[in-house]
Amino acid sequence: MKIRKDPGLTFDDVLLVPRRSNIRSRKDVSTAARLTSTITLQMPIVSANMDTVTETRMAIAMSRAGGIGILHRFMSIERQVEMVMRVKRAESMVVEEPLSIQPDATVREARVMMAEAEVGGLIVVGPESRLLGMVTARDVLLAPDSAASVSSVMTPAEKLFTAQEGETLESARALLHEHRIEKLPLVDAAGRVTGLITAQDIVKIEDHPNATKDGRGRLMVGVAVGVRADDLDRAVACVEAGADVLVLDIAHGHSEHTMDMVTRLKKRLSVPVIAGNVATPAGVLDLAAAGADAVKVGVGAGSICITRIVTGFGVPQLTAIAECAEEGQRLNVPIIADGGVRTSGDLVKALAAGASTVMLGSMLAGTDESPGAPVVKDGRRYKVVRGMASLSANVQRRAVDKGEVSEEDYAEVVPEGVEAIVPYRGSVNDILHQLVGGLRSGLSYAGAASIADLWDKAEFIQMSQAGMTESGSHDVGRI
Ligand code: XMP
């Protein structure tokens, strides 16, 4: 037996000591950070792969804001693939395979297709994808005869403005404005459709200058995978659908089956692989040696975790981050601090301790973009958040796997997470705005121009209980 004598620290045990600063404005600092060696985020925040946190809507919002969302894995492969495709379709400079319809299809079919795909128009094509026209929601909205052909309501090709492949954003923007149109089909020399530029996409690009984009101008998205037999198929299918990064997320990530899976994923696929969770430098070293491109740190720190109570294992989160980050920096492997962040101050402390990015669960679970609807309790609105190792999540998983659950299933589960509620908080963008604002302020208190600069300059001071009390608002009535 070995007993470490230092107590280990977490966020509330420390404060950062202010330093002389030459930062004149919070705008002068950079919040950019490496998620992996090849992916940089303008906002160092990742939404957790939990089924009460990240599905399509959250992933889109996170990526637009400059972070990234990791789609959870507690669903069928088909559903996860569909979510990846929805994020990838959410915006792009050029829609590469615009939805198309045949001229002899009916108005009814066009309506259904637009509604299902949530698009406002379809390209009408003939043989070999030759452009014949375009039909929009307005063309079919009040069309009296649902059985009429699309060709009878469409705008024919000769009346459409088109552009060639390779059109630049500036010139497409000018054309769309000049002709007061919303969609610009791209065609090759033979008149075949090769893409579509929409005014809406241009607006989205301009509205979200920090968005996390892939090489084709599409939002980036990550997917979580496990170590089960079909998880390699899951990873392959999601990457084929466009997933940009894989997150191999195992409660005890410092295990041989996690390392084997990292190696298998890296051998098979070319996207970066994040692996975790670990809480020690040895864990970082082993996962990096197996091929991980970033390592997720945190065992039992999450708001809904009871791993430390149930198993007796864990490392206080600030110590875990600091020790793992030292190893990560030595190996040039970014660290993602996962769990326990409740405020922008905690976010700054996690980064100052050496993390490159921070994963958030409960902080984002109360928003419009998280899955599920708000529930009302005592006249206030809340949303549900649950640990992925909670009783209900475990039982639901068994139900999906086996098609039914029995009393034995309930009895067999040893939960390491709980189900809880968090206040409903509206749009995730408001929370992200506060977090990034707090981070910018934090960087200026440290005199740090960037997160890497913060690593060098951060000095922590340990807190007493009295210091803690002084840190919150005190001796005043809260309204
Ligand atoms: P926060 O504090 O941001 O933490 O809500 C999110 C992280 O918690 C982890 N997680 C769990 N840990 N039992 C655990 O011990 C669970 O059931 C559980 N579910 C999620 C996970 O790392 C997540 O990102």
Short mmCIF file of C-alpha atoms in Angstrom, two decimals, residues 112-400:
data_model
loop_
_atom_site.label_atom_id
_atom_site.label_comp_id
_atom_site.label_asym_id
_atom_site.label_seq_id
_atom_site.Cartn_x
_atom_site.Cartn_y
_atom_site.Cartn_z
CA VAL A 112 -42.88 16.26 -48.27
CA MET A 113 -39.24 16.24 -49.38
CA MET A 114 -38.70 19.87 -48.35
CA ALA A 115 -40.40 19.34 -44.98
CA GLU A 116 -38.45 16.19 -44.17
CA ALA A 117 -35.10 17.68 -45.10
CA GLU A 118 -36.01 21.09 -43.63
CA VAL A 119 -34.94 22.93 -46.78
CA GLY A 120 -36.68 25.74 -48.63
CA GLY A 121 -36.10 24.58 -52.18
CA LEU A 122 -35.19 21.72 -54.49
CA ILE A 123 -33.21 21.60 -57.70
CA VAL A 124 -35.17 20.05 -60.55
CA VAL A 125 -32.96 17.80 -62.64
CA GLY A 126 -33.24 15.67 -65.73
CA PRO A 127 -30.97 12.84 -66.92
CA GLU A 128 -27.31 13.12 -65.82
CA SER A 129 -28.24 15.76 -63.25
CA ARG A 130 -28.88 18.38 -65.93
CA LEU A 131 -30.43 21.50 -64.45
CA LEU A 132 -34.09 21.89 -65.54
CA GLY A 133 -35.28 24.35 -62.91
CA MET A 134 -35.84 25.05 -59.28
CA VAL A 135 -38.89 24.62 -57.07
CA THR A 136 -39.14 26.49 -53.76
CA ALA A 137 -41.43 26.33 -50.74
CA ARG A 138 -43.26 29.39 -52.06
CA ASP A 139 -43.97 27.64 -55.39
CA VAL A 140 -45.73 24.75 -53.67
CA LEU A 141 -47.17 26.43 -50.57
CA LEU A 142 -50.57 27.31 -51.99
CA ALA A 143 -50.49 25.35 -55.23
CA PRO A 144 -54.15 24.29 -55.69
CA ASP A 145 -53.44 20.88 -57.18
CA SER A 146 -51.16 18.67 -55.09
CA ALA A 147 -51.09 16.10 -57.87
CA ALA A 148 -49.76 18.61 -60.43
CA SER A 149 -46.22 18.04 -61.68
CA VAL A 150 -43.23 19.89 -60.27
CA SER A 151 -42.44 21.11 -63.78
CA SER A 152 -45.73 23.02 -63.82
CA VAL A 153 -44.82 25.15 -60.78
CA MET A 154 -41.00 25.37 -60.97
CA THR A 155 -38.92 28.26 -62.24
CA PRO A 156 -37.37 26.88 -65.45
CA ALA A 157 -33.60 26.78 -65.92
CA GLU A 158 -33.59 29.55 -68.54
CA LYS A 159 -34.99 31.99 -65.99
CA LEU A 160 -32.54 31.02 -63.24
CA PHE A 161 -29.27 32.76 -62.44
CA THR A 162 -26.48 30.22 -62.21
CA ALA A 163 -22.73 30.24 -61.68
CA GLN A 164 -19.85 27.97 -62.55
CA GLU A 165 -18.08 25.58 -60.21
CA GLY A 166 -15.40 27.36 -58.17
CA GLU A 167 -17.50 30.48 -57.61
CA THR A 168 -16.02 32.65 -54.84
CA LEU A 169 -17.98 33.71 -51.78
CA GLU A 170 -17.67 37.40 -52.68
CA SER A 171 -18.91 37.06 -56.22
CA ALA A 172 -21.75 34.69 -55.20
CA ARG A 173 -22.77 37.20 -52.56
CA ALA A 174 -22.78 40.00 -55.15
CA LEU A 175 -24.82 37.96 -57.65
CA LEU A 176 -27.40 36.91 -55.06
CA HIS A 177 -27.81 40.51 -53.95
CA GLU A 178 -27.83 42.04 -57.42
CA HIS A 179 -30.66 39.79 -58.56
CA ARG A 180 -32.38 39.66 -55.15
CA ILE A 181 -32.35 35.86 -55.19
CA GLU A 182 -31.73 33.35 -52.43
CA LYS A 183 -30.27 30.38 -54.27
CA LEU A 184 -27.54 30.09 -56.85
CA PRO A 185 -27.14 26.68 -58.55
CA LEU A 186 -23.63 25.86 -59.76
CA VAL A 187 -23.36 24.07 -63.10
CA ASP A 188 -20.53 22.68 -65.20
CA ALA A 189 -19.97 23.34 -68.90
CA ALA A 190 -22.48 20.61 -69.84
CA GLY A 191 -25.22 22.13 -67.69
CA ARG A 192 -24.95 19.50 -64.96
CA VAL A 193 -25.60 20.60 -61.37
CA THR A 194 -22.42 20.54 -59.29
CA GLY A 195 -23.56 22.45 -56.22
CA LEU A 196 -25.69 25.17 -54.72
CA ILE A 197 -24.86 28.38 -52.88
CA THR A 198 -27.60 29.85 -50.72
CA ALA A 199 -28.01 33.33 -49.25
CA GLN A 200 -28.84 31.69 -45.92
CA ASP A 201 -25.49 29.91 -45.83
CA ILE A 202 -23.64 33.13 -46.58
CA VAL A 203 -25.49 34.88 -43.75
CA LYS A 204 -24.60 32.01 -41.39
CA ILE A 205 -20.94 32.16 -42.42
CA GLU A 206 -20.85 35.91 -41.78
CA ASP A 207 -22.77 35.61 -38.49
CA HIS A 208 -20.38 33.04 -37.07
CA PRO A 209 -16.87 34.12 -38.00
CA ASN A 210 -15.33 31.89 -35.28
CA ALA A 211 -17.19 28.73 -36.28
CA THR A 212 -15.24 25.49 -36.23
CA LYS A 213 -15.19 24.44 -39.88
CA ASP A 214 -13.73 21.59 -41.89
CA GLY A 215 -11.84 22.06 -45.15
CA ARG A 216 -15.13 22.20 -47.09
CA GLY A 217 -16.66 24.95 -44.96
CA ARG A 218 -18.92 22.58 -43.02
CA LEU A 219 -19.29 22.65 -39.24
CA MET A 220 -17.08 20.21 -37.40
CA VAL A 221 -18.55 17.54 -35.16
CA GLY A 222 -17.18 14.80 -32.94
CA VAL A 223 -18.71 11.46 -32.08
CA ALA A 224 -18.28 9.26 -29.05
CA VAL A 225 -17.55 5.59 -29.48
CA GLY A 226 -17.00 2.77 -27.00
CA VAL A 227 -15.02 -0.46 -26.97
CA ARG A 228 -17.77 -2.92 -27.84
CA ALA A 229 -17.60 -5.26 -30.79
CA ASP A 230 -19.66 -2.97 -33.05
CA ASP A 231 -17.93 0.26 -32.05
CA LEU A 232 -15.37 0.01 -34.85
CA ASP A 233 -18.31 -0.17 -37.31
CA ARG A 234 -19.86 2.81 -35.50
CA ALA A 235 -16.65 4.80 -35.86
CA VAL A 236 -16.23 3.90 -39.54
CA ALA A 237 -19.85 4.77 -40.37
CA CYS A 238 -19.70 8.11 -38.57
CA VAL A 239 -16.40 9.08 -40.17
CA GLU A 240 -17.77 8.15 -43.60
CA ALA A 241 -20.72 10.45 -42.82
CA GLY A 242 -18.28 13.28 -42.08
CA ALA A 243 -17.38 13.09 -38.36
CA ASP A 244 -14.19 15.04 -37.77
CA VAL A 245 -12.98 13.55 -34.51
CA LEU A 246 -13.65 10.43 -32.48
CA VAL A 247 -13.90 10.40 -28.71
CA LEU A 248 -13.25 7.03 -27.14
CA ASP A 249 -14.94 7.61 -23.84
CA ILE A 250 -14.59 4.95 -21.17
CA ALA A 251 -15.15 5.54 -17.44
CA HIS A 252 -11.76 3.94 -16.65
CA GLY A 253 -9.86 4.97 -19.75
CA HIS A 254 -6.53 3.80 -18.41
CA SER A 255 -7.29 0.23 -19.34
CA GLU A 256 -5.87 -2.17 -21.88
CA HIS A 257 -9.09 -2.48 -23.87
CA THR A 258 -9.15 1.32 -24.30
CA MET A 259 -5.56 1.33 -25.54
CA ASP A 260 -6.26 -1.55 -27.93
CA MET A 261 -9.27 0.31 -29.30
CA VAL A 262 -7.27 3.54 -29.77
CA THR A 263 -4.72 1.61 -31.78
CA ARG A 264 -7.41 -0.09 -33.87
CA LEU A 265 -9.19 3.20 -34.57
CA LYS A 266 -5.95 4.92 -35.55
CA LYS A 267 -4.99 2.06 -37.84
CA ARG A 268 -8.36 2.04 -39.60
CA LEU A 269 -9.25 5.74 -39.80
CA SER A 270 -7.44 8.98 -40.46
CA VAL A 271 -9.40 11.31 -38.15
CA PRO A 272 -7.96 12.29 -34.76
CA VAL A 273 -8.86 10.14 -31.77
CA ILE A 274 -9.39 11.59 -28.29
CA ALA A 275 -9.23 9.00 -25.53
CA GLY A 276 -10.09 8.95 -21.85
CA ASN A 277 -10.92 9.36 -19.10
CA VAL A 278 -7.81 9.21 -16.99
CA ALA A 279 -6.62 11.04 -13.88
CA THR A 280 -2.88 10.35 -13.85
CA PRO A 281 0.20 11.14 -15.97
CA ALA A 282 0.68 7.39 -16.44
CA GLY A 283 -2.75 7.28 -18.06
CA VAL A 284 -1.81 10.11 -20.43
CA LEU A 285 1.46 8.40 -21.31
CA ASP A 286 -0.19 5.05 -22.08
CA LEU A 287 -3.03 6.50 -24.16
CA ALA A 288 -0.61 8.72 -26.07
CA ALA A 289 1.62 5.70 -26.70
CA ALA A 290 -1.42 3.85 -28.06
CA GLY A 291 -1.91 6.71 -30.52
CA ALA A 292 -4.35 9.13 -28.85
CA ASP A 293 -4.28 12.64 -30.32
CA ALA A 294 -5.64 14.20 -27.12
CA VAL A 295 -6.50 12.84 -23.69
CA LYS A 296 -9.57 13.54 -21.60
CA VAL A 297 -8.92 13.97 -17.88
CA GLY A 298 -11.40 13.55 -15.02
CA VAL A 299 -12.46 10.60 -12.90
CA GLY A 300 -15.44 11.21 -10.68
CA ALA A 301 -15.32 15.00 -10.98
CA GLY A 302 -18.56 15.46 -12.90
CA SER A 303 -21.61 17.00 -11.30
CA ILE A 304 -23.65 13.83 -11.81
CA CYS A 305 -20.85 11.38 -10.95
CA ILE A 306 -20.78 9.15 -7.92
CA THR A 307 -17.81 7.06 -9.04
CA ARG A 308 -15.73 8.25 -6.10
CA ILE A 309 -18.46 7.27 -3.65
CA VAL A 310 -19.23 3.92 -5.26
CA THR A 311 -15.65 2.81 -6.00
CA GLY A 312 -13.47 4.93 -3.75
CA PHE A 313 -11.39 6.02 -6.77
CA GLY A 314 -10.60 9.43 -8.24
CA VAL A 315 -8.19 12.35 -8.08
CA PRO A 316 -9.35 15.88 -7.20
CA GLN A 317 -9.80 17.55 -10.55
CA LEU A 318 -7.33 20.46 -10.40
CA THR A 319 -4.51 18.16 -9.32
CA ALA A 320 -5.48 15.64 -11.99
CA ILE A 321 -5.44 18.32 -14.69
CA ALA A 322 -2.13 19.83 -13.55
CA GLU A 323 -0.32 16.50 -13.36
CA CYS A 324 -1.76 15.16 -16.60
CA ALA A 325 -1.10 18.44 -18.41
CA GLU A 326 2.57 18.33 -17.48
CA GLU A 327 2.81 14.93 -19.13
CA GLY A 328 0.63 16.07 -22.04
CA GLN A 329 2.88 19.06 -22.70
CA ARG A 330 5.96 16.84 -22.56
CA LEU A 331 4.37 14.53 -25.15
CA ASN A 332 2.73 17.34 -27.14
CA VAL A 333 -0.71 15.83 -26.52
CA PRO A 334 -3.48 18.33 -25.61
CA ILE A 335 -5.47 17.71 -22.43
CA ILE A 336 -9.24 18.12 -22.18
CA ALA A 337 -10.41 18.85 -18.64
CA ASP A 338 -13.66 16.94 -18.22
CA GLY A 339 -16.06 17.39 -15.33
CA GLY A 340 -16.76 19.57 -12.35
CA VAL A 341 -16.72 22.98 -14.07
CA ARG A 342 -19.57 25.12 -12.66
CA THR A 343 -18.49 28.70 -13.41
CA SER A 344 -16.29 30.68 -15.78
CA GLY A 345 -13.82 30.90 -12.88
CA ASP A 346 -13.55 27.08 -12.83
CA LEU A 347 -13.03 27.15 -16.61
CA VAL A 348 -10.15 29.62 -16.25
CA LYS A 349 -8.62 27.54 -13.42
CA ALA A 350 -8.85 24.33 -15.50
CA LEU A 351 -7.07 26.03 -18.42
CA ALA A 352 -4.52 27.72 -16.16
CA ALA A 353 -3.69 24.30 -14.69
CA GLY A 354 -2.65 23.21 -18.17
CA ALA A 355 -5.74 21.97 -20.01
CA SER A 356 -6.14 23.08 -23.63
CA THR A 357 -9.90 22.73 -23.66
CA VAL A 358 -12.70 22.02 -21.21
CA MET A 359 -15.64 19.63 -21.55
CA LEU A 360 -18.94 20.71 -20.02
CA GLY A 361 -21.94 18.60 -19.13
CA SER A 362 -24.41 20.01 -16.60
CA MET A 363 -23.54 23.62 -17.38
CA LEU A 364 -24.99 23.15 -20.87
CA ALA A 365 -27.77 20.68 -20.00
CA GLY A 366 -30.32 23.33 -19.04
CA THR A 367 -30.37 24.99 -22.47
CA ASP A 368 -32.72 24.97 -25.44
CA GLU A 369 -30.10 23.12 -27.47
CA SER A 370 -29.79 20.10 -25.16
CA PRO A 371 -32.08 17.14 -25.90
CA GLY A 372 -35.50 16.97 -24.26
CA ALA A 373 -38.08 19.51 -23.17
CA PRO A 374 -38.05 21.49 -19.90
CA VAL A 375 -40.02 20.09 -16.96
CA VAL A 376 -41.91 22.28 -14.51
CA LYS A 377 -41.40 21.90 -10.73
CA ASP A 378 -42.88 24.30 -8.19
CA GLY A 379 -43.62 26.75 -10.97
CA ARG A 380 -40.03 26.87 -12.26
CA ARG A 381 -38.63 25.31 -15.40
CA TYR A 382 -35.84 22.73 -15.30
CA LYS A 383 -34.18 20.26 -17.63
CA VAL A 384 -33.05 16.77 -16.81
CA VAL A 385 -29.37 15.82 -16.75
CA ARG A 386 -28.20 12.32 -16.06
CA GLY A 387 -24.92 10.51 -15.67
CA MET A 388 -24.29 8.06 -18.45
CA ALA A 389 -23.67 5.46 -15.74
CA SER A 390 -26.86 6.36 -13.85
CA LEU A 391 -29.57 3.77 -13.19
CA SER A 392 -31.97 5.18 -15.80
CA ALA A 393 -29.28 5.51 -18.51
CA ASN A 394 -28.10 1.96 -17.85
CA VAL A 395 -31.59 0.53 -17.96
CA GLN A 396 -32.44 2.45 -21.14
CA ARG A 397 -29.31 1.08 -22.77
CA ARG A 398 -30.33 -2.45 -21.88
CA ALA A 399 -33.79 -1.77 -23.26
CA VAL A 400 -32.28 -0.63 -26.57
#
